[in-house]
XYZ file of C-alpha atoms in Angstrom:
770
model
C -13.307 45.829 -0.667
C -12.704 43.405 -3.553
C -9.827 44.144 -5.873
C -7.498 42.333 -8.200
C -3.851 42.416 -9.168
C -2.934 41.279 -12.655
C 0.534 39.773 -13.185
C 2.203 38.427 -16.291
C 4.403 35.534 -15.307
C 6.274 33.895 -18.189
C 3.740 35.368 -20.637
C 0.780 33.933 -18.746
C -1.823 36.423 -17.529
C -2.806 35.683 -13.945
C -5.482 37.555 -12.062
C -5.629 37.138 -8.287
C -8.517 38.524 -6.248
C -8.150 39.689 -2.693
C -10.659 40.689 -0.094
C -9.399 43.201 2.429
C -10.576 45.815 4.869
C -7.493 47.987 4.820
C -5.081 49.468 2.332
C -1.359 50.100 2.548
C -0.206 53.713 2.627
C 3.487 53.094 3.324
C 4.918 53.142 -0.224
C 8.236 51.548 0.770
C 6.432 48.804 2.658
C 3.991 48.353 -0.211
C 6.818 48.040 -2.698
C 8.487 45.354 -0.615
C 5.207 43.505 -0.171
C 4.460 43.519 -3.893
C 7.994 42.400 -4.717
C 7.718 39.584 -2.198
C 4.285 38.640 -3.550
C 5.594 38.590 -7.123
C 8.525 36.347 -6.172
C 6.267 33.960 -4.314
C 3.744 34.002 -7.148
C 6.388 33.054 -9.699
C 7.365 30.095 -7.531
C 3.840 28.911 -6.893
C 2.063 29.393 -10.227
C 4.077 26.549 -11.682
C 3.280 24.185 -8.812
C 0.262 22.402 -7.406
C 0.309 23.794 -3.875
C -1.350 20.698 -2.422
C 1.933 18.867 -3.000
C 3.803 21.326 -0.819
C 1.618 21.704 2.250
C 0.958 19.300 5.093
C -2.813 18.748 5.274
C -4.476 19.741 8.544
C -6.000 16.254 8.591
C -2.572 14.588 8.898
C -2.694 11.955 11.621
C -0.174 11.964 14.459
C 0.483 8.548 16.016
C 2.100 7.858 19.377
C 5.121 5.581 19.141
C 4.194 3.837 22.364
C 7.031 2.177 24.271
C 5.748 2.525 27.821
C 5.202 -1.176 28.555
C 8.618 -2.135 27.223
C 10.286 0.718 29.148
C 8.650 -0.371 32.415
C 10.282 -3.788 32.031
C 13.794 -2.289 32.144
C 16.020 -2.178 35.205
C 17.268 1.227 36.415
C 20.698 0.588 34.870
C 19.082 -0.330 31.547
C 16.938 2.798 31.731
C 20.002 4.985 32.337
C 21.784 3.322 29.417
C 18.738 3.863 27.194
C 18.276 7.471 28.339
C 21.795 8.607 27.467
C 21.647 6.809 24.128
C 18.316 8.527 23.423
C 19.878 11.883 24.245
C 22.804 11.110 21.940
C 20.381 10.140 19.153
C 18.198 13.227 19.467
C 21.090 15.676 19.853
C 22.874 14.081 16.924
C 19.612 14.240 15.003
C 19.969 18.026 14.989
C 22.752 17.493 12.434
C 19.996 16.570 9.964
C 18.897 20.215 9.999
C 22.235 21.042 8.387
C 21.930 18.147 5.941
C 18.484 19.213 4.697
C 18.238 22.889 3.705
C 19.967 26.228 4.364
C 16.943 27.540 6.253
C 16.163 24.476 8.414
C 18.449 25.393 11.354
C 16.924 28.886 11.506
C 13.340 27.631 11.362
C 14.149 25.178 14.149
C 15.512 27.987 16.321
C 12.482 30.171 15.615
C 9.992 27.430 16.489
C 11.870 26.467 19.639
C 11.868 30.042 20.902
C 8.174 30.535 20.086
C 6.939 27.337 21.754
C 9.347 27.570 24.672
C 7.846 30.944 25.588
C 4.243 29.846 24.961
C 3.003 26.277 24.724
C 0.931 25.253 21.656
C -2.381 25.945 23.413
C -1.372 29.445 24.516
C 0.167 30.305 21.143
C -2.979 29.043 19.387
C -5.138 31.333 21.501
C -2.851 34.250 20.646
C -3.070 33.379 16.950
C -6.878 33.502 17.030
C -6.696 36.921 18.687
C -4.489 38.373 15.928
C -6.579 37.301 12.939
C -5.965 33.585 12.433
C -8.935 31.383 11.623
C -9.082 27.997 13.341
C -8.009 26.472 10.037
C -4.977 28.797 10.032
C -4.109 27.745 13.584
C -4.333 24.068 12.647
C -2.223 24.752 9.548
C 0.511 26.455 11.564
C 0.603 23.708 14.192
C 0.748 20.900 11.641
C 3.553 22.726 9.811
C 5.562 22.989 13.032
C 4.858 19.360 13.916
C 5.852 18.185 10.434
C 9.019 20.267 10.575
C 10.032 18.585 13.832
C 8.953 15.167 12.594
C 11.046 15.486 9.428
C 13.838 17.436 11.140
C 13.644 20.067 8.438
C 11.280 21.562 5.891
C 11.620 18.780 3.299
C 9.698 15.524 3.655
C 11.951 12.697 4.769
C 9.857 10.359 2.629
C 9.783 11.969 -0.801
C 12.247 14.865 -0.386
C 9.728 17.555 -1.389
C 9.583 20.880 0.346
C 6.589 21.814 2.472
C 5.527 25.331 3.370
C 3.052 26.715 5.919
C -0.568 26.627 4.781
C -1.028 30.050 6.369
C -0.510 33.463 4.832
C 2.998 34.776 5.477
C 1.720 38.102 6.787
C -0.374 36.299 9.411
C 2.580 34.251 10.579
C 4.658 37.421 10.819
C 1.944 39.098 12.880
C 1.763 36.122 15.232
C 5.521 36.072 15.695
C 5.661 39.790 16.442
C 2.805 39.449 18.949
C 4.381 36.509 20.767
C 6.007 36.412 24.182
C 9.231 35.278 22.555
C 9.289 38.485 20.496
C 8.546 40.635 23.532
C 11.359 38.946 25.452
C 13.903 39.282 22.630
C 12.611 41.461 19.764
C 15.996 41.880 18.100
C 16.785 38.162 18.213
C 13.403 37.031 16.887
C 13.413 39.739 14.215
C 16.835 38.564 13.060
C 15.646 34.958 12.848
C 12.445 35.839 11.014
C 14.284 38.050 8.528
C 16.743 35.261 7.818
C 14.210 32.468 7.194
C 10.858 33.857 6.040
C 11.623 34.055 2.312
C 12.954 30.529 2.040
C 10.338 29.276 4.509
C 7.498 30.257 2.155
C 9.319 29.987 -1.174
C 8.990 27.143 -3.665
C 12.079 28.084 -5.632
C 13.680 24.781 -4.584
C 10.788 22.349 -4.468
C 12.919 19.234 -4.059
C 16.217 18.015 -2.731
C 18.654 17.640 -5.589
C 21.898 18.775 -7.167
C 22.392 21.720 -9.497
C 19.196 22.816 -11.209
C 17.276 19.817 -9.790
C 16.914 21.267 -6.299
C 18.919 22.013 -3.165
C 21.191 19.810 -1.075
C 23.261 20.948 1.858
C 25.497 17.902 1.546
C 27.080 20.204 -1.042
C 27.650 23.936 -1.385
C 25.032 25.569 -3.595
C 27.421 25.864 -6.559
C 27.968 22.092 -6.836
C 26.320 19.866 -9.415
C 26.485 16.167 -10.272
C 29.755 16.641 -12.157
C 31.359 18.017 -9.006
C 29.969 15.110 -6.968
C 31.412 12.640 -9.471
C 34.848 14.301 -9.444
C 34.869 14.322 -5.645
C 33.911 10.644 -5.521
C 36.790 9.763 -7.825
C 39.121 11.627 -5.467
C 37.686 9.907 -2.391
C 37.948 6.483 -4.030
C 41.572 7.163 -4.969
C 42.388 8.144 -1.391
C 40.207 5.335 0.043
C 38.199 7.832 2.082
C 34.602 6.879 2.886
C 32.106 9.594 1.890
C 29.584 8.588 4.590
C 30.446 11.369 7.069
C 31.558 14.012 4.559
C 30.190 17.073 2.810
C 31.554 18.763 -0.315
C 32.183 22.484 -0.757
C 33.410 24.146 -3.971
C 35.364 27.411 -3.870
C 37.153 29.695 -6.272
C 40.687 30.629 -5.336
C 40.566 34.449 -5.038
C 44.083 34.753 -6.412
C 44.047 32.340 -9.357
C 40.320 31.943 -10.004
C 40.830 28.179 -10.070
C 38.197 25.800 -8.698
C 39.129 24.162 -5.405
C 37.211 21.556 -3.417
C 36.941 21.056 0.314
C 35.893 17.670 1.725
C 34.727 18.101 5.325
C 34.586 15.218 7.790
C 32.135 15.326 10.669
C 34.040 15.261 13.968
C 34.601 17.004 17.264
C 38.250 17.623 16.442
C 39.119 20.206 13.795
C 42.921 20.027 13.734
C 44.942 18.337 10.986
C 46.495 15.867 13.426
C 47.373 12.422 12.090
C 44.455 10.033 11.623
C 45.025 6.528 10.200
C 43.554 6.218 6.721
C 43.224 9.967 6.106
C 45.424 12.660 4.572
C 44.426 16.134 5.729
C 45.326 19.419 4.091
C 45.741 20.325 0.444
C 46.226 17.619 -2.197
C 46.541 17.809 -5.978
C 44.422 15.376 -7.957
C 43.806 14.777 -11.678
C 40.316 13.355 -12.452
C 40.353 10.968 -15.418
C 37.674 12.685 -17.489
C 38.891 16.206 -16.746
C 42.552 15.487 -17.432
C 43.879 18.426 -15.478
C 44.977 19.046 -11.926
C 42.540 20.154 -9.231
C 43.096 21.139 -5.630
C 41.365 19.160 -2.891
C 41.551 20.002 0.788
C 40.415 17.451 3.367
C 39.383 18.992 6.677
C 37.467 17.869 9.726
C 35.365 19.467 12.442
C 32.052 19.594 10.547
C 29.182 19.909 13.073
C 31.869 19.893 15.798
C 29.785 21.293 18.731
C 26.911 18.885 18.011
C 29.291 15.966 17.626
C 30.662 16.896 21.060
C 27.156 16.685 22.519
C 26.770 13.183 21.051
C 30.151 12.079 22.387
C 29.354 13.290 25.894
C 26.098 11.305 25.985
C 27.787 8.173 24.647
C 30.416 8.420 27.370
C 27.641 8.692 29.952
C 25.874 5.660 28.448
C 29.085 3.633 28.587
C 28.993 3.740 32.398
C 25.695 1.796 32.318
C 26.516 -0.693 29.541
C 25.464 -4.287 30.185
C 28.653 -5.959 28.956
C 32.139 -5.455 27.576
C 30.958 -5.593 23.945
C 28.665 -2.608 24.518
C 31.460 -0.694 26.246
C 33.918 -1.362 23.432
C 31.276 -0.511 20.833
C 30.584 2.860 22.454
C 34.308 3.548 22.886
C 34.809 3.109 19.132
C 31.836 5.333 18.341
C 33.310 7.987 20.635
C 36.620 7.647 18.802
C 34.876 7.908 15.425
C 32.754 10.932 16.271
C 35.684 12.656 17.977
C 38.244 12.086 15.217
C 36.106 11.709 12.081
C 37.330 8.163 11.455
C 34.874 5.902 9.636
C 37.327 3.076 10.328
C 36.614 3.497 14.055
C 32.864 3.466 13.367
C 33.319 0.236 11.449
C 35.132 -1.254 14.444
C 32.258 -0.138 16.668
C 29.864 -1.815 14.248
C 31.845 -5.042 14.534
C 31.332 -5.094 18.309
C 27.672 -4.217 17.747
C 27.183 -7.263 15.491
C 28.681 -9.536 18.131
C 26.408 -8.172 20.869
C 23.485 -10.473 20.126
C 20.105 -10.257 21.825
C 20.608 -7.153 23.993
C 17.645 -5.939 26.012
C 18.345 -2.363 24.868
C 19.355 -2.167 21.199
C 20.947 0.860 19.570
C 22.830 2.062 16.494
C 24.083 5.537 15.699
C 26.063 7.425 13.089
C 25.990 8.552 9.455
C 23.981 5.645 8.119
C 21.611 5.853 5.144
C 22.458 7.599 1.875
C 18.897 7.938 0.525
C 18.798 11.746 0.687
C 22.184 12.473 -0.844
C 21.347 13.200 -4.508
C 24.541 11.393 -5.497
C 23.744 8.495 -3.166
C 26.944 8.154 -1.132
C 26.774 10.479 1.896
C 25.046 9.272 5.048
C 22.366 11.088 6.999
C 22.866 11.115 10.754
C 20.517 8.909 12.704
C 20.429 7.151 16.025
C 17.890 4.879 17.626
C 17.265 3.210 20.956
C 14.744 0.398 21.300
C 13.637 -2.380 23.626
C 13.193 -6.002 22.551
C 9.731 -7.419 21.828
C 10.322 -11.052 22.808
C 7.264 -12.645 21.159
C 7.835 -11.234 17.672
C 11.616 -11.662 18.011
C 11.051 -15.408 18.435
C 9.453 -15.527 14.955
C 12.341 -13.613 13.413
C 14.819 -15.890 15.186
C 13.056 -18.857 13.616
C 13.351 -17.150 10.224
C 17.115 -16.784 10.786
C 17.352 -20.474 11.736
C 15.794 -21.377 8.370
C 17.608 -18.727 6.338
C 20.168 -20.948 4.601
C 17.451 -23.318 3.421
C 15.285 -20.431 2.208
C 18.195 -18.731 0.404
C 18.477 -21.812 -1.818
C 15.105 -20.879 -3.339
C 16.392 -17.540 -4.694
C 16.625 -17.455 -8.496
C 20.392 -17.168 -8.987
C 23.202 -19.753 -9.074
C 24.960 -20.648 -5.855
C 28.097 -18.836 -7.047
C 26.220 -15.550 -6.706
C 25.448 -16.187 -3.048
C 27.812 -15.542 -0.137
C 30.236 -18.401 0.509
C 28.803 -18.685 4.002
C 25.597 -17.163 5.325
C 26.527 -15.105 8.370
C 23.564 -15.665 10.635
C 22.552 -12.279 11.988
C 20.765 -11.199 15.109
C 17.173 -10.427 14.086
C 14.906 -8.874 16.674
C 11.615 -7.038 16.851
C 12.000 -3.823 18.795
C 9.804 -1.203 20.372
C 11.341 2.176 19.532
C 12.046 4.368 22.550
C 13.875 7.084 20.619
C 14.695 7.648 16.958
C 16.706 10.758 16.100
C 16.834 11.688 12.423
C 14.542 12.695 9.601
C 12.180 9.726 9.564
C 11.473 6.393 11.207
C 11.551 3.185 9.121
C 9.691 -0.051 9.813
C 12.775 -2.220 9.494
C 16.533 -1.830 9.261
C 19.394 -3.985 7.973
C 22.766 -2.624 9.094
C 25.677 -1.871 9.002
C 25.890 -0.619 5.427
C 29.611 -1.315 5.063
C 29.968 -3.810 2.200
C 33.073 -5.545 3.557
C 31.533 -6.135 6.997
C 28.215 -7.335 5.588
C 29.959 -9.675 3.177
C 32.574 -11.156 5.473
C 31.573 -10.589 9.096
C 27.826 -10.161 9.391
C 24.994 -7.748 10.019
C 21.895 -7.280 12.123
C 18.232 -6.977 11.235
C 15.683 -5.163 13.298
C 11.954 -4.821 12.817
C 10.472 -1.833 14.604
C 7.249 -3.302 15.950
C 5.565 -0.208 17.338
C 6.234 1.603 14.045
C 4.457 -1.205 12.210
C 1.437 -1.307 14.480
C 0.917 2.445 14.829
C 2.087 3.696 11.465
C 0.773 1.206 8.953
C -2.924 1.252 9.659
C -4.611 2.962 6.724
C -7.371 5.318 7.784
C -8.588 5.278 4.171
C -7.770 2.642 1.570
C -7.663 3.907 -2.007
C -7.519 2.222 -5.427
C -8.835 -1.173 -4.342
C -12.109 -2.989 -5.015
C -14.487 -3.244 -2.061
C -13.904 -6.988 -1.661
C -10.145 -6.376 -1.563
C -10.383 -3.492 0.904
C -11.833 -5.708 3.622
C -9.131 -8.359 3.206
C -6.444 -5.697 2.914
C -7.484 -4.005 6.163
C -7.592 -7.375 7.919
C -4.170 -8.637 6.856
C -2.038 -5.631 5.928
C 0.007 -5.536 9.137
C 0.498 -9.330 9.265
C 1.560 -9.406 5.613
C 3.865 -6.461 6.141
C 5.545 -8.228 9.071
C 6.343 -11.111 6.731
C 7.567 -8.718 4.028
C 9.782 -6.775 6.457
C 11.330 -9.996 7.734
C 12.138 -11.293 4.259
C 13.140 -7.854 2.920
C 15.662 -7.200 5.690
C 17.066 -10.693 6.340
C 17.039 -12.409 2.957
C 16.771 -9.323 0.744
C 19.486 -7.048 2.035
C 21.260 -10.036 3.596
C 21.635 -12.067 0.408
C 23.913 -11.998 -2.589
C 27.656 -11.796 -3.137
C 29.775 -8.988 -4.529
C 32.566 -10.168 -6.834
C 35.718 -8.361 -5.709
C 39.337 -8.221 -6.819
C 40.641 -7.800 -3.272
C 44.259 -7.395 -4.377
C 45.776 -7.445 -7.884
C 45.059 -10.910 -9.247
C 43.345 -12.084 -6.041
C 39.582 -12.615 -6.363
C 36.878 -13.734 -3.945
C 35.315 -15.847 -6.722
C 36.547 -18.185 -9.431
C 36.646 -15.837 -12.397
C 37.589 -18.656 -14.757
C 34.558 -20.730 -13.841
C 31.694 -18.367 -12.925
C 29.282 -17.794 -15.819
C 27.176 -14.678 -16.364
C 23.561 -15.858 -16.223
C 22.375 -13.526 -18.989
C 25.250 -13.661 -21.502
C 26.219 -17.304 -20.715
C 29.856 -16.190 -20.915
C 32.541 -15.831 -18.269
C 32.200 -12.916 -15.896
C 34.245 -9.957 -17.142
C 33.527 -7.239 -14.556
C 33.867 -6.942 -10.776
C 34.654 -4.503 -7.962
C 38.215 -3.274 -7.612
C 39.798 -2.795 -4.192
C 38.305 0.287 -2.500
C 35.188 0.329 -4.681
C 31.826 -0.190 -3.013
C 28.268 -0.816 -4.121
C 27.347 2.803 -3.335
C 30.349 4.334 -5.067
C 29.838 2.274 -8.242
C 26.063 2.556 -8.627
C 25.877 5.982 -6.867
C 22.617 7.714 -7.834
C 20.574 4.507 -8.223
C 22.302 2.384 -5.560
C 19.708 2.932 -2.830
C 16.591 2.406 -4.931
C 18.080 -0.521 -6.866
C 18.944 -2.278 -3.593
C 15.503 -1.581 -2.131
C 13.958 -3.032 -5.289
C 16.086 -6.156 -4.937
C 15.039 -6.567 -1.281
C 11.349 -5.937 -2.019
C 11.474 -8.464 -4.870
C 13.036 -11.066 -2.574
C 10.189 -10.428 -0.124
C 7.328 -11.072 -2.514
C 9.204 -13.960 -4.178
C 9.934 -15.896 -0.982
C 6.624 -15.137 0.766
C 5.113 -17.676 -1.631
C 6.803 -20.483 0.322
C 4.526 -22.247 2.801
C 7.537 -22.698 5.088
C 7.903 -18.912 5.344
C 4.234 -18.441 6.159
C 4.301 -21.131 8.853
C 7.311 -19.467 10.529
C 5.058 -16.455 11.114
C 2.182 -18.640 12.285
C 0.099 -18.536 9.083
C -1.288 -21.679 7.480
C -4.057 -22.741 5.123
C -6.441 -20.146 3.720
C -5.027 -17.445 5.990
C -1.539 -17.978 4.528
C -2.973 -17.726 1.009
C -4.765 -14.504 1.919
C -1.575 -13.017 3.369
C 0.371 -13.877 0.211
C -2.327 -12.223 -1.883
C -2.386 -9.096 0.289
C 1.408 -8.860 0.258
C 1.448 -8.898 -3.534
C -1.583 -6.615 -3.736
C 0.060 -4.171 -1.334
C 3.173 -4.128 -3.532
C 1.335 -3.391 -6.782
C -0.862 -0.784 -5.088
C 2.279 0.814 -3.635
C 3.693 0.921 -7.174
C 0.725 3.033 -8.241
C 0.882 5.242 -5.121
C 4.561 5.746 -5.935
C 3.632 8.172 -8.713
C 3.252 10.814 -5.999
C 7.027 10.626 -5.544
C 7.889 11.119 -9.219
C 8.672 14.627 -10.468
C 7.619 15.225 -14.077
C 9.500 18.558 -14.065
C 12.853 16.848 -13.554
C 11.928 13.338 -14.760
C 13.301 11.969 -11.508
C 12.250 9.933 -8.494
C 12.383 11.488 -5.038
C 12.081 8.354 -2.882
C 14.115 5.161 -3.193
C 11.515 2.689 -1.894
C 8.675 4.113 -3.981
C 10.791 4.116 -7.138
C 11.509 0.447 -6.359
C 7.830 -0.420 -5.968
C 6.920 1.300 -9.240
C 9.607 -0.728 -10.996
C 8.111 -3.947 -9.582
C 4.648 -2.870 -10.751
C 6.035 -2.306 -14.262
C 7.667 -5.750 -14.258
C 4.402 -7.439 -13.211
C 2.344 -5.579 -15.823
C 4.919 -6.534 -18.446
C 4.468 -10.190 -17.424
C 1.129 -10.030 -19.251
C -1.828 -12.427 -19.127
C -3.724 -9.736 -17.185
C -1.869 -10.585 -13.991
C -2.041 -6.917 -13.031
C -4.329 -4.278 -14.488
C -4.931 -0.620 -13.678
C -8.497 0.426 -14.530
C -9.830 3.969 -14.788
C -13.239 4.336 -13.143
C -15.482 7.040 -11.751
C -15.343 7.294 -7.983
C -18.262 7.637 -5.593
C -17.580 11.380 -5.535
C -18.019 11.587 -9.299
C -14.328 12.250 -9.934
C -11.838 10.081 -11.835
C -10.560 7.146 -9.816
C -8.400 4.045 -10.332
C -8.600 0.382 -9.390
C -5.636 -1.955 -9.004
C -6.584 -5.465 -10.080
C -4.363 -8.439 -9.253
C -5.403 -11.903 -10.449
C -4.487 -14.003 -7.422
C -4.864 -17.215 -9.422
C -1.906 -16.174 -11.619
C 0.524 -15.075 -8.915
C 2.321 -18.448 -8.963
C 2.065 -19.192 -12.688
C 2.786 -15.711 -14.089
C 3.991 -13.456 -11.277
C 6.620 -15.706 -9.716
C 8.593 -16.434 -12.924
C 8.471 -12.759 -13.931
C 9.807 -11.555 -10.584
C 12.310 -14.421 -10.510
C 13.824 -13.502 -13.875
C 13.947 -9.810 -12.957
C 15.414 -10.519 -9.518
C 18.116 -12.698 -11.042
C 19.211 -9.829 -13.299
C 19.211 -7.380 -10.387
C 21.552 -9.678 -8.461
C 23.854 -10.538 -11.352
C 24.400 -6.904 -12.357
C 25.024 -6.050 -8.705
C 27.430 -8.961 -8.150
C 29.460 -8.189 -11.263
C 29.542 -4.383 -10.787
C 27.901 -4.083 -14.223
C 26.813 -0.475 -13.799
C 25.955 0.040 -17.457
C 23.569 -2.926 -17.746
C 22.099 -2.355 -14.280
C 21.374 1.322 -14.875
C 19.943 0.654 -18.334
C 17.492 -1.946 -17.062
C 16.510 0.049 -13.991
C 16.010 3.248 -15.994
C 13.719 1.395 -18.403
C 11.391 0.193 -15.642
C 11.608 3.519 -13.759
C 10.417 5.523 -16.763
C 7.037 7.222 -16.274
C 5.474 7.961 -19.653
C 2.296 7.988 -21.695
C 3.691 5.979 -24.596
C 2.724 2.654 -23.058
C -0.432 1.484 -21.321
C -1.717 2.257 -18.776
C -0.190 5.724 -19.449
C 1.234 6.296 -15.977
C 2.147 9.931 -16.559
C -1.520 10.788 -17.087
C -2.634 8.561 -14.212
C -0.366 10.500 -11.883
C -2.859 13.385 -11.657
C -5.531 11.009 -10.284
C -3.044 9.587 -7.769
C -2.155 13.119 -6.673
C -5.821 14.109 -6.293
C -6.464 11.143 -4.001
C -3.205 10.950 -2.052
C -3.376 10.444 1.710
C -1.063 12.328 4.096
C 1.750 10.317 5.649
C 1.479 9.917 9.419
C 3.711 11.767 11.851
C 5.084 10.111 14.995
C 5.282 11.614 18.451
C 7.874 9.910 20.649
C 8.339 9.665 24.394
C 10.819 11.865 26.236
C 13.083 10.485 28.971
C 14.567 12.572 31.755
C 16.388 11.962 35.027
C 14.840 12.996 38.339
C 16.618 12.172 41.612
C 18.799 9.654 39.822
C 15.813 7.817 38.343
C 14.894 7.860 34.641
C 11.316 8.956 34.040
C 9.236 8.573 30.895
C 7.139 11.479 29.640
C 4.337 10.640 27.229
C 2.358 12.960 24.948
C -1.009 13.080 23.277
C -0.944 11.959 19.620
C -1.532 15.396 18.111
C 0.473 18.199 16.491
C 0.558 19.980 19.870
C 1.860 16.841 21.566
C 4.596 16.399 18.979
C 5.638 20.059 19.297
C 5.723 19.871 23.089
C 7.907 16.761 22.973
C 10.591 18.736 21.129
C 10.332 21.673 23.510
C 10.853 19.274 26.417
C 13.609 17.414 24.603
C 15.633 20.565 23.942
C 14.845 22.920 26.833
C 18.242 24.632 26.990
C 19.060 27.832 25.144
C 22.694 26.724 25.263
C 21.884 24.214 22.540
C 20.191 27.020 20.582
C 23.497 28.840 20.669
C 25.320 25.802 19.297
C 22.852 25.490 16.404
C 22.966 29.253 15.767
C 26.756 29.397 15.585
C 26.910 26.453 13.195
C 24.211 28.013 11.048
C 26.142 31.291 10.741
C 29.136 29.373 9.422
C 26.927 27.724 6.779
C 25.391 30.870 5.338
C 28.197 31.936 2.947
C 27.809 28.696 0.980
C 24.085 29.158 0.223
């Protein structure tokens, strides 16, 4: 029977047709169904659903590390195994850093697929009314959830929902073995998550009315984040491993804040550098006293799991530096001390050229809407000696190459601290997403005065950056692009991480009247006057530039990459000469401007905000190159082969040196000078100008966004190996590169229901805040 329901949503008449073979006679049930439908409809009518589902065609790539693993000794394998376990178990913390419903969805999926593997559950789904397309949609949703460690994309921060009708999913769940084994438990989980699981009320991660963020209680907004940061700066407490919760005192009605530190311990025992308990604080702009309480013990049971694995790894460490590094990490995760993590990072920097490389903790602040709190991540990887030799050569030439950057020597570090730079094959990466390269630690004082490390994740590059379909390029460019994309990206990653993130000086007043630069002699490159601003003691890059810090820094590093790749010396380091080197330079620049166009997918017109730091950065670079003029870069509207609107990115390779280089050089110089001098006002003003997506100027990017969205390609998912110990020997389990393989890897990785209990108990404690 064909029938329709007519709804008026915000004065818009919407008519939805349904085809069905049954009708509902339970009035109470019908009422609930219609109410649920109306709520979902209100969410979805204002959104293009294609943005919020994971396409069934999404490719899953195997992050292959088998050859590298086989080259390890048994002791190295045991060391790597326990570090992998620490990374994956700690990665469960990301569930609690993503959305209120993510821990519950994780528990539901684990119980479903533990009772029935993907093949068996798929067969059951077909028997209860799923089409094959529905089955594929459910599996890709589960795989994407595991791959992102939550129901928001790690790259873009948008929510994704199952591309299967909610009633079908409910029927599958209630027909499953898991439900038959524990009907009350599964019913409780389903009841707790299904509304948020399918809802688009919070389409993005954000603060206040811009989305949802579980780094903060639901009643926090950017004002609260700013007040809390002022408090943390005053007390010299790092925000990296904290969350913020706002409460009303039931007696006085006054607002009170709780800053929670992640740690195993939850007592208020003494900890150097921290003051626990209640403190009064007067924010400058507010002018009145507020109550702050600093506590610890956030994620305590999961932090304990991490600590236990790190202690086990320590027994198989290759040297004293690794042992001392792990001991400091154990101290940090047990007590909540970022100071201890910094000490661990110092030992990590000194441990050059290890066979098994690792880093773990609250690292990147991309997903905190305020830009200061770190997401938990941990990785374990094995050295790729051939590619590492190229990066080592790059390090050996770094000081000479740094001299080519477009800022005065005073704006560069007094001494370049030559880092360890290796290419690694990832064995395990616990967190929300896997990058292609990393430059760490993120502590400004260590990076500036003691050093850092760069890593390029080789198997991520080779398996994740092969485009199955190349959009927005001319046919002659597509062939060259496909041929040289990975080689050009290797060059870009090397320059981005080593000489991008590794360059530049912060001007700091370390103590009253004591500066790390000559403030009477250093001239501001743009005003031609003496420098008048700098960082005060306790201030950091993140705390000063907060919401734009991550994307601004990524833009600076990307700009360094395309600027320095023009040097023939750089190309020869990577083994490229002659016409091939010229082609790689062209493809690197072409890839950057194309990425700037693709970036429009990660811009939200509803909130006029960017959801991904790197893509915001690439759009800014595209704007700078278009502004350079002389038709260096053009975006042309065309009709595609399918008859629909399409776009072409045109880069005049003959003008890259004459027009592109000076434009990027001038822009890059400003990025560095505003960063060095802590000139937040000028830096934010410039970056906001180039980040603006509008239709006032050609090529009218806001309008072009719809074409980009219509032709977007799904981002690949990665399935990783699983290690386990059998008779004292570490074994490697591999999986097929498919949604089912990815799902099974997580079932194998977390087989114990004891860990379910840990996640469940933590989740119950979270619920009152959301």
